């Protein structure tokens, strides 16, 4: 099982980016999926989480600006980021709670995608 994140880049303050993360491999099912981020010198923090049914929650600092969604048919999650500011600069990681074809459950992480917001 692998997670491949994409969509990061350099954007001006106030701009937007759409991050994607695809899960591939021998998968039986995927439960919760999430986006985390880690800024230089800081701990990794949860940005947003989405359940299988589509219920979501966000850290306070991104509420109203970021939207997490998932396409279960494609085993992919997205993070629409709007009104970006310098505090959003970080490496963004996707995360998935996966049951593989052998019935084993494990949390998997993507490789990270850099988001840099210039002021």
PDB file of C-alpha atoms in Angstrom:
ATOM      1  CA  UNK A   1       0.000   0.000   0.000  1.00  0.00           C
ATOM      2  CA  UNK A   2       1.336   3.435  -0.950  1.00  0.00           C
ATOM      3  CA  UNK A   3       0.103   6.989  -0.622  1.00  0.00           C
ATOM      4  CA  UNK A   4       1.123   9.531  -3.235  1.00  0.00           C
ATOM      5  CA  UNK A   5       0.570  13.202  -2.424  1.00  0.00           C
ATOM      6  CA  UNK A   6       0.700  15.989  -4.975  1.00  0.00           C
ATOM      7  CA  UNK A   7      -0.424  19.551  -5.611  1.00  0.00           C
ATOM      8  CA  UNK A   8       1.888  21.577  -3.430  1.00  0.00           C
ATOM      9  CA  UNK A   9       3.803  24.594  -4.644  1.00  0.00           C
ATOM     10  CA  UNK A  10       4.625  28.248  -4.182  1.00  0.00           C
ATOM     11  CA  UNK A  11       1.673  30.608  -3.940  1.00  0.00           C
ATOM     12  CA  UNK A  12       1.166  34.224  -2.935  1.00  0.00           C
ATOM     13  CA  UNK A  13      -0.699  35.100   0.222  1.00  0.00           C
ATOM     14  CA  UNK A  14      -4.415  34.942  -0.420  1.00  0.00           C
ATOM     15  CA  UNK A  15      -3.996  32.307  -3.082  1.00  0.00           C
ATOM     16  CA  UNK A  16      -5.220  28.734  -3.320  1.00  0.00           C
ATOM     17  CA  UNK A  17      -3.903  25.245  -3.904  1.00  0.00           C
ATOM     18  CA  UNK A  18      -5.579  21.873  -4.269  1.00  0.00           C
ATOM     19  CA  UNK A  19      -3.716  18.955  -2.754  1.00  0.00           C
ATOM     20  CA  UNK A  20      -4.422  15.357  -3.746  1.00  0.00           C
ATOM     21  CA  UNK A  21      -3.453  12.037  -2.223  1.00  0.00           C
ATOM     22  CA  UNK A  22      -4.067   8.701  -3.915  1.00  0.00           C
ATOM     23  CA  UNK A  23      -3.908   5.371  -2.118  1.00  0.00           C
ATOM     24  CA  UNK A  24      -2.757   2.422  -4.208  1.00  0.00           C
ATOM     25  CA  UNK A  25      -2.051  -1.236  -3.572  1.00  0.00           C
ATOM     26  CA  UNK A  26      -3.924  -4.314  -2.360  1.00  0.00           C
ATOM     27  CA  UNK A  27      -6.668  -2.611  -0.390  1.00  0.00           C
ATOM     28  CA  UNK A  28      -9.756  -4.084   1.197  1.00  0.00           C
ATOM     29  CA  UNK A  29     -11.023  -0.834   2.643  1.00  0.00           C
ATOM     30  CA  UNK A  30      -9.934   2.611   3.777  1.00  0.00           C
ATOM     31  CA  UNK A  31     -11.408   4.142   6.897  1.00  0.00           C
ATOM     32  CA  UNK A  32     -10.417   7.603   8.137  1.00  0.00           C
ATOM     33  CA  UNK A  33      -8.171   9.707   5.940  1.00  0.00           C
ATOM     34  CA  UNK A  34      -6.472  12.905   6.946  1.00  0.00           C
ATOM     35  CA  UNK A  35      -4.076  15.707   6.111  1.00  0.00           C
ATOM     36  CA  UNK A  36      -1.322  16.747   8.491  1.00  0.00           C
ATOM     37  CA  UNK A  37       1.322  19.432   8.134  1.00  0.00           C
ATOM     38  CA  UNK A  38       4.694  20.158   9.602  1.00  0.00           C
ATOM     39  CA  UNK A  39       6.347  23.553   9.516  1.00  0.00           C
ATOM     40  CA  UNK A  40      10.106  23.973  10.084  1.00  0.00           C
ATOM     41  CA  UNK A  41      10.950  23.590  13.761  1.00  0.00           C
ATOM     42  CA  UNK A  42       7.419  22.583  14.696  1.00  0.00           C
ATOM     43  CA  UNK A  43       5.615  19.356  15.425  1.00  0.00           C
ATOM     44  CA  UNK A  44       3.413  17.683  12.875  1.00  0.00           C
ATOM     45  CA  UNK A  45      -0.206  18.762  13.369  1.00  0.00           C
ATOM     46  CA  UNK A  46      -3.556  17.516  12.172  1.00  0.00           C
ATOM     47  CA  UNK A  47      -5.127  19.829   9.599  1.00  0.00           C
ATOM     48  CA  UNK A  48      -8.292  17.972   8.632  1.00  0.00           C
ATOM     49  CA  UNK A  49      -9.805  14.517   8.843  1.00  0.00           C
ATOM     50  CA  UNK A  50     -12.586  12.822   6.897  1.00  0.00           C
ATOM     51  CA  UNK A  51     -14.420   9.602   7.672  1.00  0.00           C
ATOM     52  CA  UNK A  52     -15.681   6.993   5.242  1.00  0.00           C
ATOM     53  CA  UNK A  53     -19.127   8.577   5.311  1.00  0.00           C
ATOM     54  CA  UNK A  54     -17.729  12.021   4.561  1.00  0.00           C
ATOM     55  CA  UNK A  55     -17.914  13.572   8.015  1.00  0.00           C
ATOM     56  CA  UNK A  56     -15.032  15.965   8.529  1.00  0.00           C
ATOM     57  CA  UNK A  57     -13.342  18.100  11.135  1.00  0.00           C
ATOM     58  CA  UNK A  58     -10.670  20.780  10.965  1.00  0.00           C
ATOM     59  CA  UNK A  59      -8.167  22.513  13.165  1.00  0.00           C
ATOM     60  CA  UNK A  60      -9.447  25.929  14.158  1.00  0.00           C
ATOM     61  CA  UNK A  61      -6.897  27.918  12.163  1.00  0.00           C
ATOM     62  CA  UNK A  62      -8.068  26.500   8.821  1.00  0.00           C
ATOM     63  CA  UNK A  63     -11.823  26.372   9.381  1.00  0.00           C
ATOM     64  CA  UNK A  64     -13.654  28.252   6.653  1.00  0.00           C
ATOM     65  CA  UNK A  65     -10.554  28.287   4.420  1.00  0.00           C
ATOM     66  CA  UNK A  66      -9.728  24.617   3.822  1.00  0.00           C
ATOM     67  CA  UNK A  67     -12.024  21.842   2.633  1.00  0.00           C
ATOM     68  CA  UNK A  68     -11.232  18.140   2.799  1.00  0.00           C
ATOM     69  CA  UNK A  69     -13.030  15.700   0.519  1.00  0.00           C
ATOM     70  CA  UNK A  70     -12.635  12.143  -0.695  1.00  0.00           C
ATOM     71  CA  UNK A  71     -13.484  10.055  -3.718  1.00  0.00           C
ATOM     72  CA  UNK A  72     -13.956   6.520  -2.423  1.00  0.00           C
ATOM     73  CA  UNK A  73     -14.094   5.080  -5.934  1.00  0.00           C
ATOM     74  CA  UNK A  74     -10.618   6.460  -6.610  1.00  0.00           C
ATOM     75  CA  UNK A  75      -9.226   5.932  -3.084  1.00  0.00           C
ATOM     76  CA  UNK A  76      -8.210   9.577  -3.131  1.00  0.00           C
ATOM     77  CA  UNK A  77      -8.537  12.497  -0.782  1.00  0.00           C
ATOM     78  CA  UNK A  78      -8.249  16.177  -1.556  1.00  0.00           C
ATOM     79  CA  UNK A  79      -7.520  19.321   0.398  1.00  0.00           C
ATOM     80  CA  UNK A  80      -8.771  22.536  -1.123  1.00  0.00           C
ATOM     81  CA  UNK A  81      -6.831  25.377   0.492  1.00  0.00           C
ATOM     82  CA  UNK A  82      -7.975  28.989   0.113  1.00  0.00           C
ATOM     83  CA  UNK A  83      -6.946  32.359   1.519  1.00  0.00           C
ATOM     84  CA  UNK A  84      -3.510  30.976   2.240  1.00  0.00           C
ATOM     85  CA  UNK A  85      -1.198  32.883   4.550  1.00  0.00           C
ATOM     86  CA  UNK A  86       2.412  32.540   5.660  1.00  0.00           C
ATOM     87  CA  UNK A  87       1.403  30.437   8.678  1.00  0.00           C
ATOM     88  CA  UNK A  88       0.155  27.759   6.270  1.00  0.00           C
ATOM     89  CA  UNK A  89       3.663  27.204   4.920  1.00  0.00           C
ATOM     90  CA  UNK A  90       4.601  23.597   5.696  1.00  0.00           C
ATOM     91  CA  UNK A  91       5.075  20.143   4.292  1.00  0.00           C
ATOM     92  CA  UNK A  92       1.638  18.588   3.997  1.00  0.00           C
ATOM     93  CA  UNK A  93       1.280  14.847   4.582  1.00  0.00           C
ATOM     94  CA  UNK A  94      -1.664  12.612   3.874  1.00  0.00           C
ATOM     95  CA  UNK A  95      -2.557   9.712   6.104  1.00  0.00           C
ATOM     96  CA  UNK A  96      -4.928   6.775   5.738  1.00  0.00           C
ATOM     97  CA  UNK A  97      -6.217   4.002   7.976  1.00  0.00           C
ATOM     98  CA  UNK A  98      -6.105   1.033   5.602  1.00  0.00           C
ATOM     99  CA  UNK A  99      -7.182  -2.592   5.797  1.00  0.00           C
ATOM    100  CA  UNK A 100      -5.230  -4.470   3.148  1.00  0.00           C
ATOM    101  CA  UNK A 101      -6.292  -7.514   1.141  1.00  0.00           C
ATOM    102  CA  UNK A 102      -5.016  -9.815   3.900  1.00  0.00           C
ATOM    103  CA  UNK A 103      -7.122  -8.112   6.533  1.00  0.00           C
ATOM    104  CA  UNK A 104      -4.275  -6.278   8.208  1.00  0.00           C
ATOM    105  CA  UNK A 105      -4.953  -2.759   9.458  1.00  0.00           C
ATOM    106  CA  UNK A 106      -2.233  -0.146   9.365  1.00  0.00           C
ATOM    107  CA  UNK A 107      -1.855   3.620   9.233  1.00  0.00           C
ATOM    108  CA  UNK A 108       0.009   4.708   6.117  1.00  0.00           C
ATOM    109  CA  UNK A 109       1.634   8.060   5.340  1.00  0.00           C
ATOM    110  CA  UNK A 110       2.320   9.815   2.081  1.00  0.00           C
ATOM    111  CA  UNK A 111       5.698  11.332   1.266  1.00  0.00           C
ATOM    112  CA  UNK A 112       4.642  14.945   1.806  1.00  0.00           C
ATOM    113  CA  UNK A 113       4.140  17.863  -0.511  1.00  0.00           C
ATOM    114  CA  UNK A 114       5.593  21.317   0.162  1.00  0.00           C
ATOM    115  CA  UNK A 115       3.294  24.321   0.389  1.00  0.00           C
ATOM    116  CA  UNK A 116       5.052  27.681   0.522  1.00  0.00           C
ATOM    117  CA  UNK A 117       3.083  30.896   0.884  1.00  0.00           C
ATOM    118  CA  UNK A 118       4.892  34.120   0.052  1.00  0.00           C
ATOM    119  CA  UNK A 119       3.774  37.410   1.590  1.00  0.00           C
TER     120      UNK A 119
END
